[in-house]
Coordinates of C-alpha atoms and ligand atoms in Angstrom, one line a residue:
M623 CA 116.1 67.9 128.5
Q624 CA 114.0 65.7 126.2
E625 CA 111.4 68.4 125.7
L626 CA 114.2 70.9 124.9
I627 CA 115.6 68.5 122.3
K628 CA 112.3 68.1 120.7
E629 CA 111.6 71.8 120.4
L630 CA 115.1 72.5 119.0
N631 CA 114.7 69.8 116.4
I632 CA 111.5 71.5 115.2
L633 CA 113.3 74.8 115.1
S634 CA 116.1 73.4 112.9
E635 CA 113.6 72.0 110.4
V636 CA 112.0 75.5 110.0
N637 CA 115.5 76.9 109.4
A638 CA 116.4 74.3 106.9
E639 CA 113.5 75.0 104.6
E640 CA 113.8 78.7 104.1
N641 CA 117.0 80.6 104.6
C642 CA 115.0 83.8 105.0
E643 CA 114.8 85.6 108.3
V644 CA 113.1 88.9 108.9
F645 CA 114.8 91.5 111.1
K646 CA 113.1 94.6 112.4
T647 CA 114.8 97.7 113.6
S648 CA 115.4 97.2 117.3
V649 CA 117.1 100.4 118.3
E650 CA 114.7 102.9 119.8
Q651 CA 116.3 106.3 119.4
N652 CA 114.1 109.0 120.8
T653 CA 115.6 112.4 120.7
G654 CA 112.4 114.2 120.2
R655 CA 112.9 114.6 116.4
Q656 CA 110.0 115.2 114.1
R657 CA 110.0 111.9 112.2
K658 CA 110.5 108.2 113.0
L659 CA 112.0 105.5 110.8
Y660 CA 111.2 101.8 110.9
V661 CA 113.3 99.4 108.9
E662 CA 112.6 95.7 108.1
S663 CA 115.1 93.5 106.4
Y664 CA 114.7 90.3 104.3
G665 CA 117.1 88.0 102.7
C666 CA 120.8 87.5 103.4
Q667 CA 123.3 89.0 105.9
M668 CA 124.4 91.5 103.3
N669 CA 121.0 93.0 103.4
F670 CA 121.0 93.2 107.2
S671 CA 124.3 94.8 107.0
D672 CA 123.0 97.3 104.4
S673 CA 120.1 98.2 106.7
E674 CA 122.6 99.3 109.3
I675 CA 124.1 101.7 106.7
V676 CA 120.7 103.0 105.7
T677 CA 119.8 103.7 109.4
S678 CA 123.1 105.6 109.8
I679 CA 122.3 107.7 106.7
M680 CA 118.8 108.4 107.9
Q681 CA 119.8 109.2 111.5
K682 CA 122.3 111.8 110.1
E683 CA 119.3 113.2 108.1
G684 CA 117.4 113.8 111.4
F685 CA 115.3 110.7 111.8
D686 CA 114.7 108.8 115.1
T687 CA 114.2 105.1 114.9
T688 CA 111.5 102.9 116.2
S689 CA 110.9 99.1 116.5
D690 CA 107.1 99.6 116.3
F691 CA 105.9 100.2 112.7
Q692 CA 102.7 101.7 114.1
K693 CA 104.7 104.6 115.4
A694 CA 106.7 105.1 112.2
D695 CA 106.5 108.1 109.7
V696 CA 108.7 106.3 107.3
I697 CA 108.8 102.5 106.7
L698 CA 111.6 101.0 104.6
L699 CA 111.5 97.4 103.5
N700 CA 115.0 96.1 102.5
T701 CA 114.0 93.3 100.2
C702 CA 115.3 90.0 98.7
S703 CA 114.7 88.6 95.2
I704 CA 116.6 85.3 95.4
R705 CA 113.5 83.1 95.1
D706 CA 110.0 83.8 94.1
K707 CA 108.8 83.1 97.6
A708 CA 111.1 85.9 99.0
E709 CA 109.3 88.4 96.7
Q710 CA 105.9 87.1 97.6
T711 CA 106.6 87.6 101.3
V712 CA 107.4 91.3 100.7
R713 CA 104.3 91.8 98.6
K714 CA 102.2 90.3 101.4
R715 CA 103.8 92.6 103.9
L716 CA 103.1 95.7 101.7
T717 CA 99.4 94.7 101.7
Q718 CA 99.5 94.7 105.5
F719 CA 101.0 98.2 105.6
N720 CA 98.3 99.3 103.3
T721 CA 95.8 99.3 106.1
I722 CA 98.0 101.6 108.3
K723 CA 98.5 103.9 105.4
K724 CA 94.7 104.3 104.9
S725 CA 94.4 105.8 108.4
K726 CA 97.8 107.7 108.1
P727 CA 98.1 109.0 104.5
E728 CA 101.3 110.9 105.3
L729 CA 103.1 107.6 106.0
L730 CA 106.0 107.1 103.5
I731 CA 106.7 103.6 102.4
G732 CA 109.9 102.8 100.6
V733 CA 111.2 99.5 99.1
L734 CA 115.0 99.0 99.1
G735 CA 117.4 96.2 98.2
C736 CA 117.3 93.5 95.6
M737 CA 113.6 93.6 94.7
A738 CA 113.8 97.3 94.2
E739 CA 116.7 96.9 91.9
R740 CA 115.1 94.1 89.9
L741 CA 111.8 95.8 89.4
K742 CA 112.8 99.4 89.4
S743 CA 110.0 101.9 88.6
K744 CA 107.7 98.9 87.7
L745 CA 107.4 98.4 91.4
L746 CA 105.6 101.8 91.7
E747 CA 103.1 100.6 89.0
E748 CA 102.5 97.2 90.6
E749 CA 102.4 98.3 94.3
K750 CA 100.4 101.5 94.6
I751 CA 101.3 102.1 98.2
V752 CA 105.0 102.4 97.5
D753 CA 106.4 106.0 97.4
L754 CA 110.1 105.3 97.1
V755 CA 112.3 102.7 95.4
A756 CA 116.0 102.6 96.0
G757 CA 118.5 100.0 94.9
P758 CA 121.5 98.7 96.9
D759 CA 123.9 101.3 95.5
A760 CA 121.6 104.3 95.9
Y761 CA 121.4 104.6 99.7
R762 CA 123.4 107.8 99.9
D763 CA 120.6 109.4 97.9
L764 CA 117.9 108.4 100.4
P765 CA 117.5 111.8 102.0
N766 CA 117.1 113.3 98.6
L767 CA 114.5 110.7 97.6
V768 CA 112.5 111.2 100.8
R769 CA 112.5 115.0 100.1
Q770 CA 111.1 114.3 96.6
V771 CA 108.3 112.3 98.1
D772 CA 107.7 115.1 100.7
E773 CA 107.3 117.4 97.7
G774 CA 104.6 115.2 96.3
Q775 CA 106.4 113.0 93.8
R776 CA 107.2 109.3 94.0
S777 CA 110.9 108.7 93.7
V778 CA 113.2 106.0 92.2
N779 CA 117.0 105.5 92.2
T780 CA 118.2 102.1 91.0
F781 CA 121.6 103.3 89.6
L782 CA 124.2 100.6 90.1
S783 CA 127.7 101.8 90.9
R784 CA 131.2 100.3 90.1
E785 CA 132.7 102.0 93.1
E786 CA 130.2 102.4 96.0
T787 CA 131.3 100.4 99.1
Y788 CA 129.9 102.8 101.8
A789 CA 133.4 102.5 103.3
D790 CA 133.1 105.8 105.2
I791 CA 129.7 105.2 106.8
S792 CA 129.6 103.9 110.4
P793 CA 126.7 101.4 110.5
V794 CA 124.2 101.8 113.3
R795 CA 124.0 98.3 114.8
L796 CA 120.5 96.9 114.6
N797 CA 119.2 93.8 116.4
S798 CA 122.6 93.6 118.0
N799 CA 123.4 91.3 120.9
G800 CA 126.4 93.6 121.5
V801 CA 128.8 90.6 121.0
T802 CA 128.7 89.7 117.3
A803 CA 128.5 92.0 114.2
F804 CA 128.7 92.0 110.5
I805 CA 131.3 93.9 108.4
S806 CA 130.8 94.1 104.6
I807 CA 134.1 93.8 102.9
M808 CA 132.8 93.8 99.3
R809 CA 129.7 94.3 97.2
G810 CA 128.2 92.8 94.1
C811 CA 129.1 89.6 92.3
D812 CA 130.8 88.9 88.9
N813 CA 130.1 85.1 88.8
M814 CA 126.9 84.8 86.8
C815 CA 125.7 81.4 88.2
S816 CA 122.9 80.7 85.8
F817 CA 120.1 80.4 88.4
C818 CA 121.1 83.5 90.3
V819 CA 119.6 87.0 90.3
V820 CA 122.3 88.6 92.5
P821 CA 124.7 89.8 89.8
F822 CA 121.6 91.8 88.3
T823 CA 120.4 93.2 91.7
R824 CA 123.8 94.0 93.2
G825 CA 125.9 94.8 90.2
R826 CA 129.6 94.4 89.6
E827 CA 132.0 93.1 92.3
R828 CA 134.1 95.6 94.2
S829 CA 136.2 95.4 97.3
R830 CA 136.2 97.8 100.2
D831 CA 139.3 99.7 101.4
P832 CA 141.0 97.3 103.9
Y833 CA 141.9 100.2 106.3
S834 CA 138.3 101.1 106.7
I835 CA 137.5 97.4 107.5
I836 CA 140.3 97.2 110.1
N837 CA 139.1 100.5 111.7
E838 CA 135.5 99.2 111.9
A839 CA 136.8 95.9 113.5
K840 CA 138.9 98.0 116.0
T841 CA 135.9 100.2 116.9
L842 CA 133.6 97.2 117.4
F843 CA 136.2 95.6 119.7
E844 CA 136.5 98.8 121.8
Q845 CA 132.7 98.8 122.1
G846 CA 132.8 95.3 123.6
Y847 CA 132.1 93.2 120.5
R848 CA 134.0 89.9 120.4
E849 CA 133.1 88.5 117.0
V850 CA 133.0 89.9 113.5
T851 CA 131.7 88.2 110.3
L852 CA 133.3 89.5 107.1
L853 CA 130.6 89.5 104.4
G854 CA 130.7 89.2 100.6
Q855 CA 129.0 87.1 98.0
N856 CA 132.4 85.6 97.1
V857 CA 134.9 86.7 99.8
D858 CA 137.8 84.7 98.2
S859 CA 137.9 87.0 95.3
Y860 CA 138.5 90.0 97.6
K861 CA 141.2 92.1 96.1
W862 CA 142.3 95.6 96.9
S863 CA 145.1 97.5 95.4
P864 CA 145.5 101.2 96.3
E865 CA 146.6 102.1 92.8
V866 CA 143.5 100.6 91.1
N867 CA 141.0 101.3 93.9
N868 CA 141.9 104.7 95.0
K869 CA 144.6 106.8 93.4
A870 CA 143.8 109.8 95.5
R871 CA 144.5 108.0 98.8
L872 CA 147.8 106.7 97.6
D873 CA 149.6 110.0 98.3
A874 CA 148.3 110.1 101.9
R875 CA 149.6 106.7 102.6
L876 CA 152.9 106.6 100.8
E877 CA 154.8 106.2 104.1
K878 CA 153.2 102.9 104.7
A879 CA 155.0 100.1 102.9
E880 CA 152.0 97.9 102.4
V881 CA 150.2 100.4 100.3
F882 CA 152.0 99.1 97.3
K883 CA 150.8 95.5 97.9
V884 CA 147.7 94.0 96.4
I885 CA 145.7 92.8 99.4
N886 CA 144.0 89.5 98.8
F887 CA 141.5 87.7 101.1
A888 CA 144.1 85.8 103.0
N889 CA 146.0 89.1 103.7
L890 CA 142.8 90.8 104.8
L891 CA 141.9 87.9 107.2
E892 CA 145.4 88.2 108.7
M893 CA 145.0 91.9 109.2
V894 CA 141.7 91.6 110.9
A895 CA 143.0 88.6 113.1
L896 CA 145.7 90.9 114.3
V897 CA 143.3 93.5 115.6
N898 CA 143.0 91.6 118.9
P899 CA 143.4 87.9 119.8
D900 CA 140.1 88.1 121.7
L901 CA 138.2 89.2 118.6
R902 CA 136.9 86.2 116.7
I903 CA 136.7 86.4 112.9
R904 CA 134.2 84.6 110.7
F905 CA 133.5 85.1 107.0
S906 CA 130.9 84.2 104.4
T907 CA 130.5 83.2 101.6
S908 CA 133.4 81.2 100.1
H909 CA 133.2 80.1 96.5
P910 CA 134.6 76.6 95.8
K911 CA 136.4 77.8 92.7
D912 CA 138.3 80.5 94.5
I913 CA 139.1 79.3 98.0
T914 CA 142.9 78.9 98.2
D915 CA 145.2 76.9 100.4
E916 CA 146.7 80.3 101.4
V917 CA 143.4 81.2 103.1
L918 CA 143.2 77.8 104.8
H919 CA 146.8 78.2 106.1
T920 CA 146.0 81.7 107.4
M921 CA 143.0 80.2 109.2
K922 CA 145.2 77.6 110.8
K923 CA 147.8 80.2 111.9
Y924 CA 145.4 82.3 114.0
D925 CA 143.3 80.8 116.8
N926 CA 140.9 83.7 116.6
I927 CA 139.9 82.9 113.0
C928 CA 137.0 80.5 113.4
K929 CA 137.4 77.0 111.9
Y930 CA 134.2 77.1 109.9
I931 CA 133.7 77.5 106.1
H932 CA 130.4 78.0 104.3
L933 CA 131.2 76.4 101.0
P934 CA 128.0 76.1 98.9
A935 CA 128.1 73.2 96.5
Q936 CA 124.6 73.7 95.0
S937 CA 124.8 70.2 93.4
G938 CA 126.9 67.1 93.5
N939 CA 126.7 66.4 89.8
T940 CA 129.3 67.8 87.3
R941 CA 126.8 68.1 84.4
V942 CA 124.4 70.1 86.6
L943 CA 127.2 72.2 88.0
E944 CA 128.1 73.1 84.4
L945 CA 124.6 74.1 83.5
M946 CA 124.6 76.2 86.7
N947 CA 127.8 77.9 85.5
R948 CA 129.4 77.2 88.8
T949 CA 132.8 76.7 87.0
Y950 CA 133.9 73.7 89.1
T951 CA 133.3 70.0 88.9
R952 CA 132.4 67.5 91.6
D953 CA 136.0 66.4 91.7
W954 CA 137.3 69.9 92.1
Y955 CA 134.8 70.5 95.0
I956 CA 135.9 67.2 96.7
N957 CA 139.5 68.3 96.3
R958 CA 138.8 71.6 98.2
V959 CA 137.0 69.7 101.0
N960 CA 140.0 67.3 101.2
A961 CA 142.3 70.4 101.5
I962 CA 140.1 71.8 104.4
R963 CA 140.3 68.5 106.2
R964 CA 144.0 68.1 105.6
I965 CA 144.9 71.6 106.7
L966 CA 142.3 72.4 109.4
G967 CA 141.3 68.9 110.5
E968 CA 138.1 66.9 111.0
D969 CA 136.6 69.4 113.5
C970 CA 136.5 72.3 111.0
G971 CA 132.8 73.1 110.4
I972 CA 131.7 72.9 106.8
S973 CA 128.2 74.0 105.6
S974 CA 126.6 74.2 102.2
D975 CA 123.7 75.6 100.1
M976 CA 121.9 73.0 97.9
I977 CA 119.4 73.5 95.1
A978 CA 117.1 70.6 94.3
G979 CA 115.5 70.1 90.9
F980 CA 117.5 72.5 88.7
C981 CA 116.6 72.4 85.0
T982 CA 116.9 68.9 83.4
E983 CA 118.3 67.3 86.6
T984 CA 117.8 63.6 86.5
E985 CA 117.0 61.3 89.4
E986 CA 120.6 59.9 89.1
E987 CA 122.1 63.4 89.2
H988 CA 120.0 64.2 92.3
Q989 CA 121.5 61.1 93.9
D990 CA 125.0 62.6 93.3
T991 CA 124.0 65.5 95.5
L992 CA 123.1 63.0 98.3
T993 CA 126.3 61.1 97.9
L994 CA 128.3 64.3 98.0
M995 CA 126.6 65.2 101.3
D996 CA 127.6 61.7 102.6
Y997 CA 131.2 62.3 101.5
V998 CA 131.6 65.8 103.0
K999 CA 129.5 65.3 106.1
Y1000 CA 128.2 68.9 106.3
D1001 CA 127.4 70.2 109.7
F1002 CA 124.6 72.3 108.3
S1003 CA 123.0 73.2 105.0
Y1004 CA 120.6 75.7 103.6
M1005 CA 118.4 73.8 101.2
F1006 CA 116.1 75.0 98.5
Y1007 CA 114.2 73.8 95.4
Y1008 CA 115.0 75.7 92.2
S1009 CA 112.9 78.8 91.6
E1010 CA 113.3 80.3 88.2
R1011 CA 114.2 84.0 88.3
P1012 CA 113.4 86.3 85.3
G1013 CA 116.3 87.6 83.4
T1014 CA 118.8 85.1 84.7
L1015 CA 120.9 82.9 82.2
A1016 CA 118.9 79.8 83.2
A1017 CA 115.6 81.5 82.6
K1018 CA 116.8 82.5 79.1
K1019 CA 118.5 79.2 78.2
F1020 CA 116.8 76.3 79.9
K1021 CA 113.3 75.1 80.5
D1022 CA 112.2 74.9 84.2
D1023 CA 111.1 71.4 83.5
I1024 CA 111.2 69.5 86.8
P1025 CA 107.6 69.2 88.2
L1026 CA 107.1 70.9 91.5
E1027 CA 106.2 67.7 93.3
V1028 CA 109.5 66.2 92.1
K1029 CA 111.5 69.2 93.2
K1030 CA 109.8 69.0 96.6
K1031 CA 110.4 65.3 96.9
R1032 CA 114.1 65.7 96.1
L1033 CA 114.4 68.7 98.5
Q1034 CA 112.8 66.6 101.3
E1035 CA 115.4 63.8 100.7
I1036 CA 118.2 66.4 100.9
I1037 CA 116.7 67.8 104.1
E1038 CA 116.4 64.3 105.7
K1039 CA 119.9 63.5 104.7
Q1040 CA 121.2 66.7 106.3
Q1041 CA 119.3 66.0 109.5
T1042 CA 120.9 62.6 109.8
I1043 CA 124.4 63.9 109.0
S1044 CA 124.0 66.9 111.4
T1045 CA 123.0 64.6 114.2
E1046 CA 125.9 62.3 113.5
R1047 CA 128.4 65.1 113.4
N1048 CA 127.0 66.6 116.6
R1049 CA 127.1 63.2 118.4
K1050 CA 130.9 63.0 117.6
D1051 CA 131.2 66.2 119.7
I1052 CA 129.8 64.6 122.9
G1053 CA 132.6 64.6 125.5
K1054 CA 134.7 67.3 123.8
V1055 CA 135.4 70.7 125.4
F1056 CA 134.9 73.8 123.2
K1057 CA 135.7 77.4 123.8
V1058 CA 132.3 79.1 123.5
L1059 CA 131.7 82.8 123.0
V1060 CA 128.5 83.6 124.9
E1061 CA 126.0 85.6 122.8
G1062 CA 123.2 85.8 125.4
T1063 CA 120.4 83.9 127.2
S1064 CA 119.2 80.8 125.5
K1065 CA 116.0 81.3 123.6
R1066 CA 114.5 78.3 125.4
S1067 CA 115.3 79.0 129.0
V1068 CA 116.5 82.0 131.0
E1069 CA 118.5 79.5 133.2
D1070 CA 120.7 78.8 130.2
L1071 CA 123.2 80.7 128.1
Q1072 CA 123.8 80.3 124.3
G1073 CA 126.9 80.8 122.3
R1074 CA 128.9 79.3 119.4
N1075 CA 132.1 77.3 119.2
S1076 CA 134.7 77.9 116.6
A1077 CA 133.0 75.6 114.2
N1078 CA 129.8 77.7 114.4
K1079 CA 127.8 75.2 116.3
V1080 CA 125.3 76.6 118.8
V1081 CA 126.1 75.5 122.3
I1082 CA 123.7 75.8 125.2
F1083 CA 124.8 75.4 128.9
P1084 CA 123.6 76.4 132.4
K1085 CA 124.2 80.1 133.2
E1086 CA 125.8 79.9 136.6
T1087 CA 127.8 83.1 137.0
Y1088 CA 128.8 83.5 133.3
S1089 CA 127.6 86.3 131.1
K1090 CA 127.3 87.7 127.6
G1091 CA 130.6 88.4 125.7
E1092 CA 132.6 86.0 127.8
Y1093 CA 134.6 83.0 126.5
V1094 CA 133.6 79.9 128.4
N1095 CA 135.0 76.3 128.1
V1096 CA 132.1 74.0 127.8
R1097 CA 132.0 70.2 127.9
V1098 CA 129.4 68.7 125.5
K1099 CA 127.0 66.3 127.2
D1100 CA 124.2 65.8 124.7
C1101 CA 123.0 67.1 121.3
T1102 CA 120.2 67.6 118.8
A1103 CA 120.6 67.9 115.1
A1104 CA 121.0 71.7 115.5
T1105 CA 122.5 72.2 118.9
L1106 CA 125.1 71.0 121.4
L1107 CA 124.1 70.9 125.1
G1108 CA 126.8 71.0 127.8
E1109 CA 128.2 72.3 131.0
A1110 CA 130.9 74.8 131.8
V1111 CA 134.3 73.3 132.8
K1112 CA 135.7 74.9 135.9
Ligands
SAH1295 N1 127.1 84.0 96.9 C1 126.6 82.8 97.5 C2 125.1 82.6 97.4 C3 124.2 83.7 97.6 S1 122.5 83.3 97.3 C4 127.2 81.6 96.7 O1 127.7 81.7 95.7 O2 127.1 80.5 97.3 C5 122.2 82.1 98.6 C6 121.7 80.8 98.0 O3 120.4 80.8 97.5 C7 122.6 80.2 96.9 O4 123.7 79.6 97.4 C8 121.6 79.2 96.3 O5 121.7 77.9 96.9 C9 120.2 79.8 96.6 N2 119.6 80.3 95.4 C10 120.1 81.3 94.6 N3 119.3 81.4 93.5 C11 118.3 80.5 93.6 C12 117.2 80.1 92.8 N4 116.9 80.7 91.6 N5 116.4 79.0 93.2 C13 116.7 78.4 94.4 N6 117.7 78.7 95.1 C14 118.5 79.7 94.8
SF4_1296 FE1 124.8 84.2 92.9 FE2 126.8 82.7 92.1 FE3 127.3 85.2 92.8 FE4 126.7 83.4 94.6 S1 128.5 83.4 93.3 S2 125.8 85.5 94.4 S3 125.2 82.1 93.6 S4 126.0 84.5 91.0
F3S1297 FE1 118.5 88.2 98.5 FE2 119.8 90.2 97.4 FE3 120.8 88.8 99.4 S1 118.6 88.7 96.4 S2 120.0 86.8 99.2 S3 119.0 90.0 99.5 S4 121.9 89.7 97.7

C-alpha cells in the first residue's frame, strides 16, 4: 500500500504542473480501405472532443483509422496554443514526424486546432513538413483540403464561424473506456480574459441545439455509457433560443411547447439529467461571474448530476483579477463558493485553475492567491505560471515583467499549498462510503478497479467480482493527495 501511495503522489505532481495530456487515436478500424488516418490531440477536453468529430468526418470520407502513426497515410495533430510550452511540444512532434516523411514522401501531415488558427498560413512557412492547416471551425472542409493536397497544393482553412457547432455529426469515440464520454454543448468564448488566446483561436461563443445534445446523451446511454461531461469554455452562459438560433427548425417543432422557451444552462442540465437516472452528468468549465444559484439548485435536485464544480479563480487578488479582465473580485468569488457550500454542502468537489506571476503581480498579491486557496479548500487545481501569448490584451497592454525564477517560485508555493489541501480534503473522506462509477482496471494493479465518486475524486478498490460500468458503494480506508483507496461495501 505504501508503495502505491508513493507512486500515486508522484503522478499527481506531474499532473499538477502541466494540464496538457496527449491522446492518440485508439480505434483501429480496418475495412481494407485505401488510406489510414492517425489523429493526435493536445490541450483541453474540447480539443479531444473535436478530434472525435474530425475522425467521424474522415471515416465518412473513406479513411480507416490507426493507433500506429508508422502505418498512417494521413497524420493530423490537433493542437493547443494556450501557453508557449504547448506550442513547443507540437513543434517537437513535427520534427519527429519529419523522419518518417523522408522515407514516405506521400505521407500527408495536417495541423488542426488552436495553433492552426493562431498561425494560419504562417505555419506552412515555418514548418515545411506541414501540408494542411485547418482551424476549429473548418473541419467539415477537411475532405476538400485533403483533396487539394492530393492534387499537389498545400491547403489552409482558418475561417471562424458564428454558427458552426457540428451538432449533426456523431463523434467517433476515441480513447474511450466505454463508460465516460464528452459532449460539446457550445463553442468559442466571448470573455476576453486578458491573458487568454482562446477567443482568438476559437472565435465567438455559440450554443449547440439542446435536442441534438439530448439525443447524443441518449445514444451514449444506450451504448452502455454511464457518464457524460458537458463541455464549453463557459458553460454557464449556455443559451439557446429556437428563434435566434435556428428559424428553419422552429416550424418543425411548433407542436412542442418548450420551443418557445430560451433554454439556459440550468434548463439544459435538467434535460440531460432526465435522460436516465443511471446516467451521470458532469460539466466544465464554470465561470465565477456567471454561475447562478439556479444551476446549484438544479444540481441539488438531481442525484445523477455530479456534485463537482471546476471554478477557475486564476488569482486571489482583486487588482490582478481586474488586470486579467476576469470581471469579478475576490469577494464575488468567495460569495460564489459560499453559495456552493450552502446549497450543495461541504462534500461538493471544487477545483480551480491558477496563474502565478501575471504582469505586475506583487509578492503580497501572490499571497492573496494562497489565502484564497486556504479559504476555499480546493480538492484539486491546475496550476501554471503566466506565459505571454501574442495578440492577447495582456500582451498589448502590459509588460511581462515578473522574472521567470519568481514565477516558478510562486508556482511552486501554489503547488505545495494545493498538495497539502488535497491531502487534508481526502483525509476527511476516510471512513465515508461513496457511490463509485467503475471506469476500468486501476493503472497501478490489475487486481484493483478505478472509478470516481460524485465529487470527481479517483477511488481505487479491490476488484472482487465488480466490473467496468457498474456503480459500487466503496468505503474509504486510506488516501493520497490524488486518490482515495477503499473497499467495496457489501
Ligand atoms: N475557459 C476556462 C479556461 C480555459 S484555458 C476558464 O475560463 O477558466 C485553461 C487554463 O489555462 C485557464 O484557466 C488558465 O488558468 C490557463 N491559462 C490560459 N492562458 C494562460 C496563459 N497565457 N498563461 C498561463 N496560463 C494560462
Ligand atoms: Fe480564456 Fe477567459 Fe474564455 Fe476561459 S473564459 S477561455 S480563460 S477568455
Ligand atoms: Fe488549448 Fe485551444 Fe483548448 S488553446 S486549452 S486547445 S481551446
